[in-house]
XYZ file of C-alpha atoms in Angstrom:
557
model
C 186.732 243.245 -70.465
C 182.823 241.771 -69.832
C 183.800 239.498 -66.982
C 181.924 235.682 -67.137
C 179.078 235.433 -65.315
C 179.115 233.038 -62.464
C 177.507 229.083 -62.278
C 174.741 228.506 -60.595
C 173.988 225.972 -58.064
C 171.330 223.256 -59.441
C 169.074 221.811 -57.828
C 168.243 218.648 -59.477
C 164.795 217.133 -58.362
C 163.686 213.586 -59.367
C 159.983 212.407 -59.228
C 158.318 209.452 -61.622
C 154.521 211.805 -60.946
C 154.641 214.164 -63.505
C 152.521 216.363 -60.932
C 154.681 215.966 -57.995
C 157.558 216.598 -60.106
C 155.390 220.091 -60.764
C 155.133 221.029 -57.918
C 158.587 220.311 -55.497
C 160.105 221.945 -59.079
C 157.749 225.278 -58.182
C 158.345 224.929 -54.758
C 162.019 224.709 -54.886
C 162.027 228.206 -57.704
C 159.774 230.053 -55.429
C 162.554 229.949 -52.287
C 166.037 229.899 -54.117
C 165.178 230.202 -58.406
C 167.392 233.276 -57.462
C 170.384 231.920 -56.389
C 170.245 228.018 -58.003
C 168.718 226.790 -61.574
C 166.279 224.212 -61.133
C 166.103 220.879 -63.506
C 163.658 218.818 -62.385
C 163.377 215.009 -64.329
C 160.771 212.445 -64.845
C 163.286 208.885 -64.424
C 166.196 208.207 -62.195
C 167.371 207.218 -66.035
C 167.125 211.318 -67.143
C 168.572 212.518 -64.308
C 171.395 210.823 -65.089
C 171.506 211.515 -68.180
C 170.918 215.320 -67.233
C 173.488 214.750 -64.641
C 176.418 213.529 -66.864
C 175.492 217.100 -68.773
C 175.644 219.313 -65.985
C 179.188 217.348 -65.108
C 180.453 217.877 -68.690
C 179.946 221.333 -68.916
C 180.755 221.648 -65.179
C 178.011 223.972 -63.231
C 177.943 222.705 -60.536
C 175.687 220.251 -58.714
C 174.442 221.128 -54.634
C 171.593 218.582 -54.173
C 169.374 216.535 -55.276
C 166.037 215.078 -54.222
C 164.906 211.897 -55.664
C 160.969 209.773 -54.694
C 161.766 206.711 -53.681
C 159.475 205.046 -55.801
C 159.905 205.214 -59.487
C 159.863 202.931 -61.898
C 163.139 200.451 -62.992
C 165.566 202.227 -60.166
C 164.018 203.153 -57.708
C 164.876 206.592 -54.531
C 167.800 204.441 -53.672
C 169.414 202.798 -56.650
C 169.902 206.466 -58.256
C 170.943 208.088 -55.300
C 173.720 204.754 -55.341
C 175.023 205.393 -59.150
C 174.279 209.629 -58.882
C 177.391 209.811 -56.326
C 179.684 208.518 -58.948
C 178.452 211.360 -60.858
C 178.474 214.275 -58.490
C 180.458 213.229 -55.729
C 179.725 216.846 -53.625
C 176.265 217.339 -54.631
C 173.965 216.564 -51.258
C 171.144 213.901 -51.369
C 168.017 213.640 -49.766
C 164.764 211.016 -50.855
C 161.696 212.331 -50.706
C 158.837 209.008 -49.583
C 155.988 208.372 -48.687
C 154.526 208.253 -44.458
C 153.936 204.224 -46.001
C 158.286 203.536 -46.895
C 160.366 205.548 -44.261
C 160.760 202.026 -42.157
C 162.309 200.850 -45.320
C 164.003 204.717 -46.868
C 165.836 205.030 -43.200
C 167.591 200.815 -42.980
C 168.190 201.505 -47.298
C 169.809 205.067 -46.149
C 173.774 203.548 -44.970
C 172.909 202.113 -48.562
C 174.042 205.840 -50.225
C 174.997 208.117 -46.733
C 171.719 210.242 -47.954
C 172.029 213.387 -45.644
C 167.957 213.881 -45.615
C 164.636 212.088 -46.298
C 162.032 213.977 -46.740
C 157.878 213.405 -45.713
C 155.151 214.267 -48.725
C 152.955 215.983 -48.899
C 155.546 218.472 -47.670
C 153.271 221.548 -46.931
C 153.927 223.892 -46.138
C 157.226 223.849 -47.488
C 158.555 226.783 -44.973
C 158.487 224.165 -42.291
C 158.789 220.521 -43.793
C 160.820 221.898 -47.030
C 162.658 225.080 -47.195
C 165.011 223.990 -44.061
C 166.382 220.823 -45.277
C 166.745 221.985 -48.842
C 168.498 225.019 -46.449
C 170.810 222.125 -44.348
C 171.694 220.808 -47.564
C 172.803 224.229 -49.016
C 174.475 224.835 -46.475
C 176.796 222.246 -46.041
C 177.496 221.389 -49.436
C 178.904 225.123 -49.447
C 180.701 224.185 -46.603
C 182.509 221.362 -48.151
C 182.567 222.565 -51.341
C 183.048 221.603 -55.866
C 186.188 222.888 -55.771
C 189.369 221.338 -56.575
C 190.950 220.964 -53.650
C 194.944 220.573 -53.433
C 195.752 216.593 -51.964
C 198.834 216.220 -49.550
C 200.894 213.395 -50.641
C 201.337 210.769 -48.051
C 204.527 208.607 -48.946
C 204.567 204.976 -47.169
C 204.274 201.309 -46.311
C 200.934 199.765 -46.446
C 202.178 198.433 -43.411
C 204.421 201.104 -41.621
C 202.815 202.182 -38.349
C 203.707 205.627 -38.632
C 202.488 205.917 -41.965
C 198.943 204.474 -40.839
C 199.178 207.320 -37.920
C 199.820 209.751 -40.018
C 196.731 209.048 -42.160
C 194.451 208.357 -39.619
C 195.650 211.939 -38.275
C 194.690 213.282 -42.228
C 191.750 211.814 -42.355
C 190.233 212.377 -38.285
C 191.255 215.434 -39.016
C 189.251 215.965 -42.607
C 192.269 217.138 -44.384
C 192.004 215.959 -47.819
C 195.733 213.125 -49.041
C 196.783 210.808 -51.720
C 198.514 208.334 -50.472
C 201.041 206.406 -52.699
C 202.674 203.183 -51.985
C 206.646 203.416 -51.888
C 205.560 199.839 -53.972
C 204.645 201.885 -56.626
C 206.345 203.648 -58.787
C 204.629 206.962 -58.904
C 205.860 206.189 -54.603
C 208.758 205.310 -56.089
C 209.425 208.761 -57.883
C 207.807 211.087 -55.304
C 210.597 209.640 -52.360
C 213.270 210.823 -55.692
C 212.042 214.255 -56.012
C 211.282 214.361 -52.384
C 215.413 213.606 -52.104
C 214.316 210.609 -49.494
C 214.078 207.411 -49.292
C 212.445 204.589 -47.786
C 213.281 204.704 -44.753
C 212.192 207.905 -43.746
C 208.996 206.809 -43.838
C 205.701 208.419 -44.721
C 207.084 211.311 -45.842
C 204.426 214.343 -46.456
C 204.699 216.381 -49.206
C 201.945 219.383 -47.852
C 199.626 221.573 -51.766
C 203.164 224.028 -51.566
C 205.746 221.774 -52.603
C 207.172 221.088 -48.263
C 208.454 218.143 -47.348
C 208.402 215.720 -44.160
C 209.879 213.450 -43.158
C 208.270 211.024 -40.801
C 206.691 213.634 -38.813
C 204.899 213.671 -35.891
C 200.829 214.865 -35.230
C 202.009 218.614 -34.298
C 204.607 219.064 -37.251
C 202.225 217.415 -39.539
C 198.906 219.849 -37.762
C 201.624 222.569 -38.643
C 202.186 221.974 -42.152
C 198.563 221.351 -43.549
C 196.944 224.837 -41.698
C 195.092 222.795 -38.445
C 195.710 225.422 -35.394
C 198.371 224.828 -32.707
C 198.669 228.055 -31.301
C 196.169 229.682 -28.767
C 196.129 232.944 -29.852
C 196.137 234.694 -26.324
C 197.512 234.039 -23.267
C 194.333 233.798 -20.806
C 191.253 232.974 -21.583
C 187.946 232.436 -19.909
C 187.111 228.801 -20.511
C 189.165 226.072 -21.265
C 188.111 223.242 -22.348
C 190.808 219.498 -22.866
C 189.418 217.268 -25.048
C 187.693 217.320 -28.746
C 185.292 214.719 -28.769
C 181.002 214.998 -27.525
C 181.500 216.107 -24.653
C 184.245 218.973 -25.251
C 182.829 220.041 -28.378
C 179.255 220.553 -26.995
C 181.047 222.633 -23.994
C 183.045 224.430 -26.702
C 179.757 225.159 -28.773
C 178.174 226.832 -25.671
C 180.611 228.293 -23.892
C 181.395 230.253 -27.167
C 177.893 231.607 -27.837
C 177.363 232.052 -25.088
C 179.878 234.949 -24.313
C 183.147 233.242 -23.512
C 185.895 233.861 -24.533
C 186.382 229.836 -25.393
C 189.600 227.711 -26.777
C 189.605 223.410 -26.964
C 192.627 222.534 -27.003
C 192.700 217.964 -29.078
C 195.835 215.845 -28.520
C 194.588 214.720 -31.127
C 191.510 215.307 -34.262
C 188.094 216.847 -33.053
C 185.447 213.906 -32.593
C 186.672 211.174 -30.067
C 186.036 208.161 -30.084
C 182.413 208.528 -31.279
C 184.456 210.136 -34.751
C 185.855 206.868 -35.217
C 182.181 206.326 -35.483
C 181.267 204.419 -38.824
C 177.329 205.565 -37.748
C 175.478 206.953 -35.054
C 171.600 205.393 -35.276
C 170.690 206.034 -31.912
C 170.903 210.263 -31.406
C 168.488 212.032 -31.171
C 167.416 213.893 -34.669
C 168.652 211.768 -37.037
C 166.639 209.439 -37.451
C 168.053 208.123 -40.591
C 171.662 207.928 -38.275
C 174.758 210.339 -38.883
C 178.350 208.619 -38.646
C 180.732 210.129 -36.640
C 182.463 212.543 -38.756
C 179.830 214.173 -40.264
C 178.220 215.460 -36.498
C 181.981 215.916 -35.408
C 182.735 218.104 -38.432
C 178.956 220.084 -37.525
C 180.051 220.792 -34.011
C 183.189 221.698 -35.544
C 181.741 224.057 -37.639
C 179.605 226.011 -34.809
C 181.613 226.574 -32.628
C 184.334 227.552 -35.281
C 181.363 230.410 -35.483
C 180.405 231.289 -32.602
C 184.401 232.024 -32.083
C 185.807 229.517 -30.599
C 189.092 228.942 -30.506
C 190.508 224.746 -31.653
C 193.761 224.310 -30.925
C 194.915 220.214 -32.216
C 197.847 218.145 -32.097
C 199.037 219.791 -28.559
C 199.245 217.239 -25.581
C 198.139 218.866 -22.213
C 200.590 218.132 -19.353
C 199.804 219.595 -16.330
C 196.377 221.032 -14.773
C 196.954 223.953 -11.793
C 195.710 226.342 -9.004
C 197.473 229.602 -9.475
C 194.742 231.918 -7.111
C 191.418 232.421 -9.146
C 193.149 231.554 -12.073
C 193.706 227.620 -13.787
C 196.744 226.967 -15.577
C 196.546 224.046 -18.025
C 200.644 223.849 -18.956
C 201.254 222.260 -22.601
C 203.944 218.774 -23.363
C 206.284 221.538 -24.976
C 206.664 224.322 -21.817
C 204.496 227.152 -22.702
C 200.578 227.839 -20.960
C 197.622 229.059 -21.602
C 195.445 229.885 -18.043
C 191.821 230.945 -17.900
C 189.554 231.134 -15.106
C 187.850 228.067 -15.633
C 188.076 224.943 -17.050
C 186.338 221.555 -18.590
C 188.259 218.368 -18.667
C 186.305 216.286 -20.613
C 189.642 213.631 -22.570
C 186.837 210.392 -22.899
C 188.974 207.450 -22.759
C 191.295 205.318 -24.509
C 190.986 201.369 -25.671
C 192.026 199.476 -23.336
C 195.242 198.339 -24.758
C 194.704 194.148 -25.607
C 197.393 191.699 -23.494
C 197.873 188.623 -25.717
C 201.517 188.080 -27.289
C 201.630 189.452 -30.898
C 199.379 191.952 -30.415
C 201.068 194.768 -29.470
C 204.881 194.184 -32.227
C 201.535 194.319 -34.918
C 199.561 197.235 -34.326
C 199.604 199.440 -37.252
C 200.593 197.168 -39.931
C 197.537 194.621 -39.401
C 196.038 195.056 -35.464
C 193.959 198.627 -35.159
C 192.434 200.562 -31.409
C 188.869 201.929 -32.719
C 187.607 201.626 -36.410
C 190.278 203.795 -38.259
C 188.443 203.726 -41.641
C 191.280 204.410 -43.139
C 192.287 200.705 -43.498
C 188.530 199.921 -45.547
C 189.773 199.946 -48.873
C 192.583 197.651 -47.981
C 190.371 194.832 -45.948
C 187.916 194.342 -49.436
C 188.264 190.836 -50.452
C 190.054 189.997 -46.256
C 188.359 187.788 -43.295
C 188.500 191.438 -40.296
C 188.092 190.328 -36.943
C 186.585 192.831 -34.858
C 186.924 192.473 -30.573
C 184.564 194.282 -28.080
C 180.632 193.600 -27.595
C 180.089 196.786 -27.385
C 177.923 200.227 -29.866
C 180.893 200.464 -31.637
C 181.996 197.224 -32.053
C 178.386 196.610 -33.125
C 179.266 199.976 -36.072
C 182.405 198.924 -37.452
C 181.440 195.416 -37.468
C 178.702 197.026 -39.688
C 180.716 199.950 -41.401
C 183.634 196.906 -41.851
C 181.303 193.782 -44.052
C 180.248 196.792 -46.660
C 184.087 195.808 -47.699
C 185.593 192.983 -45.728
C 184.650 189.326 -47.204
C 183.829 188.007 -43.957
C 182.985 189.262 -40.319
C 183.915 187.871 -37.236
C 182.994 189.792 -34.141
C 185.208 188.048 -31.229
C 182.863 188.493 -27.775
C 184.384 186.837 -24.478
C 180.527 187.402 -22.877
C 177.972 184.721 -23.530
C 175.736 187.319 -25.422
C 175.897 190.372 -27.373
C 172.435 191.182 -25.160
C 174.005 192.833 -21.804
C 176.464 195.780 -23.572
C 175.381 195.910 -27.213
C 171.965 198.189 -28.317
C 168.901 196.336 -29.878
C 168.892 197.914 -33.065
C 172.465 197.035 -33.525
C 172.430 193.190 -32.784
C 169.352 192.836 -34.938
C 171.380 194.961 -37.616
C 174.018 192.063 -37.415
C 171.845 189.425 -37.570
C 170.929 190.844 -40.772
C 174.734 190.411 -42.870
C 175.918 188.283 -44.542
C 178.690 188.347 -43.861
C 178.935 188.855 -40.367
C 179.196 186.734 -37.369
C 178.898 186.553 -34.040
C 181.790 184.143 -32.096
C 180.688 184.913 -27.806
C 183.528 183.782 -25.107
C 185.887 183.815 -27.359
C 189.095 185.372 -26.792
C 192.656 186.022 -29.031
C 195.217 184.161 -27.327
C 197.346 185.716 -29.903
C 198.577 187.082 -33.043
C 201.021 186.224 -36.199
C 202.438 187.251 -38.321
C 204.971 188.512 -41.089
C 205.685 192.294 -40.576
C 202.036 192.658 -40.507
C 199.287 189.832 -39.289
C 198.285 187.215 -41.037
C 196.662 185.037 -38.704
C 195.659 185.240 -34.947
C 194.971 182.507 -32.076
C 191.738 182.489 -30.296
C 190.520 180.210 -28.096
C 186.792 179.237 -25.793
C 186.431 180.990 -22.907
C 184.526 177.314 -21.772
C 186.835 175.476 -23.183
C 189.932 175.973 -23.984
C 190.321 174.325 -27.067
C 192.359 176.513 -29.391
C 191.747 177.358 -33.479
C 193.917 179.507 -36.226
C 192.286 181.395 -38.487
C 193.227 183.606 -41.566
C 193.344 187.455 -40.305
C 193.450 190.553 -43.003
C 192.912 192.629 -39.999
C 192.141 192.643 -36.968
C 190.294 196.221 -34.270
C 189.751 195.882 -31.374
C 187.175 197.799 -28.808
C 187.943 196.363 -25.081
C 186.575 198.688 -23.006
C 188.087 201.633 -21.712
C 190.351 203.958 -19.881
C 190.536 208.161 -18.834
C 194.086 209.080 -19.966
C 194.404 211.379 -16.388
C 197.147 210.505 -14.546
C 198.945 214.302 -15.064
C 195.708 215.492 -13.189
C 197.962 212.862 -9.954
C 197.915 214.899 -7.037
C 196.032 218.328 -8.956
C 192.277 216.765 -9.265
C 191.340 214.200 -6.552
C 190.654 210.746 -9.310
C 188.877 207.154 -7.962
C 190.641 203.905 -8.004
C 190.407 203.142 -11.779
C 190.995 206.745 -12.578
C 188.038 208.778 -13.430
C 187.515 212.123 -12.234
C 184.530 211.679 -9.416
C 182.039 215.415 -9.598
C 179.809 216.875 -6.972
C 177.339 214.950 -4.297
C 180.533 211.882 -4.952
C 182.852 213.402 -3.674
C 181.758 215.065 -0.588
C 181.488 212.566 2.348
C 180.498 212.016 6.370
C 178.764 215.770 5.010
C 182.623 216.574 4.557
C 184.321 218.455 1.004
C 187.063 217.301 -0.674
C 190.749 217.264 1.294
C 191.840 220.799 0.151
C 188.487 222.273 -0.929
C 188.483 226.259 -0.220
C 184.716 227.106 -1.145
C 181.997 228.025 2.020
C 179.084 226.090 -0.661
C 179.880 221.663 -1.952
C 180.741 221.483 -5.682
C 178.749 221.863 -8.124
C 177.363 218.429 -9.546
C 180.068 218.755 -12.084
C 182.376 220.307 -10.431
C 185.208 218.611 -9.321
C 187.966 218.205 -6.458
C 189.507 221.960 -7.179
C 186.426 224.809 -7.972
C 186.516 226.649 -11.118
C 187.858 223.280 -12.919
C 184.258 221.021 -13.955
C 184.058 217.637 -15.931
C 181.810 216.467 -18.945
C 181.110 213.076 -20.788
C 183.331 209.245 -20.061
C 185.700 210.914 -18.067
C 183.860 211.585 -15.438
C 183.683 208.276 -12.898
C 179.748 207.240 -12.901
C 179.033 208.895 -16.392
C 176.595 207.109 -18.988
C 178.853 205.880 -22.030
C 176.573 207.323 -24.693
C 177.009 210.860 -26.979
C 173.900 212.407 -26.119
C 175.130 212.650 -22.378
C 178.187 213.978 -23.373
C 176.656 217.329 -25.649
C 174.084 216.977 -22.575
C 177.512 217.578 -19.984
C 179.409 219.599 -22.388
C 176.646 221.674 -22.094
C 175.459 221.222 -19.274
C 178.971 221.966 -17.618
C 179.373 225.613 -19.164
C 176.195 227.029 -16.580
C 178.010 225.518 -13.920
C 181.216 227.440 -14.821
C 178.466 230.627 -15.261
C 177.495 230.110 -11.795
C 181.308 229.883 -10.534
C 182.808 232.882 -12.155
C 179.072 235.368 -11.093
C 181.052 234.178 -7.400
C 184.514 235.561 -8.492
């Protein structure tokens, strides 16, 4: 029997200038014509019609390249509508140099993957690398029907929020059903569960989990939780930017590398709606996009990534560095990189602890964005993470109020974010203000705000509150093994040498390397390191630098 010919993925271009339209189609056909079908249109309306026809015929659209300046419907407007028709297609904007600023500012609206300046000669340097990246990302994400995990729970259940947040941060697709809806009630009955069992998770093969732990969820949905070996060259503890940087560089340089993450790769940076000052991404990149790329890059070089594994102890046994998990199991390595990052500090006000996960959230909690539609949302904190969250939730909520204890934002937030917040109509910044109390019957309904200067209190209606108030390291498990400072951060290198003497217990003739802790062969990178720069770029750099020092340490053994 003759097999049907596989459908070639489509590359769609739209430009109102016929000459430019033919030129870009010609260049694309020259490089990609053998494996892709090139479709061109000369207006946004024609391109949308072409997309609809392709969708109806079941032809996959891999990438769309749209001109910014088009009459009737510009490129931004077209791409915004195109997302509804072909949501899996990757998107790039063609723009003249004079329109670069406008294009970058508008890019957040439609989550464009790249933009290209016209002219793009030579295409080998300016066009093809961008299109290669679009196609690679599309292939990785795919356009295949995805079997979805189903989560059944209550809107205001902290346990349900935790389960959905875990799945989302680990890029596991799922569909949420409330027990208040007929489908949610039906699924509970089919699963033989009750409302007391929520969250109930139904896996793609029909398995049922009742109020599971993160580790149980990870195991059920196919995330890697168990190491394949007992001994490695390098163990990286923590999956934020620093840890991912170490995993990529360690594995790419031939070290048998395993990364261990307690919850989800990306850390705090992975929850950022958009990072706009990271080198090489002029139009910004979301934390999840950056994390996904880094995770795939680490896997490409052979690094193992273990999820939902809680490290509870570190021990030096001769030349081995042994890591113990919460279940009592162990793995060992020649060297370790501590990249555990930091956690947001708890907001110490009456009612907050009781309502956490029920309208009060730490970090951006992007899964809650749809529920914030029409609500008054409050962001607590004045650093970049708070500013990024305010920009993100402004697209969903009726109002967003940023509460800052200090007199202004200039001391703690990047200038570009302050300008963005000033330009958003439904965002208000209240300085000199703190939360005195969180109130509500089973979920957050009101906040009591206090003016730090006058002491005057005001009660406001609140649909959700997201807290970003500084950070603390989770390093108690290192007590008695690795030297920590008074705040729990881990000093390294020269900071350990006082009066020319190495730290207590130091066994080598040399002083600790720059990122080395008080235990030889245990290195520290990122926010958990004492006096580190709390930026994504510096964390990635330290993660890479730590691997260089690991090689130097291994050469001594």
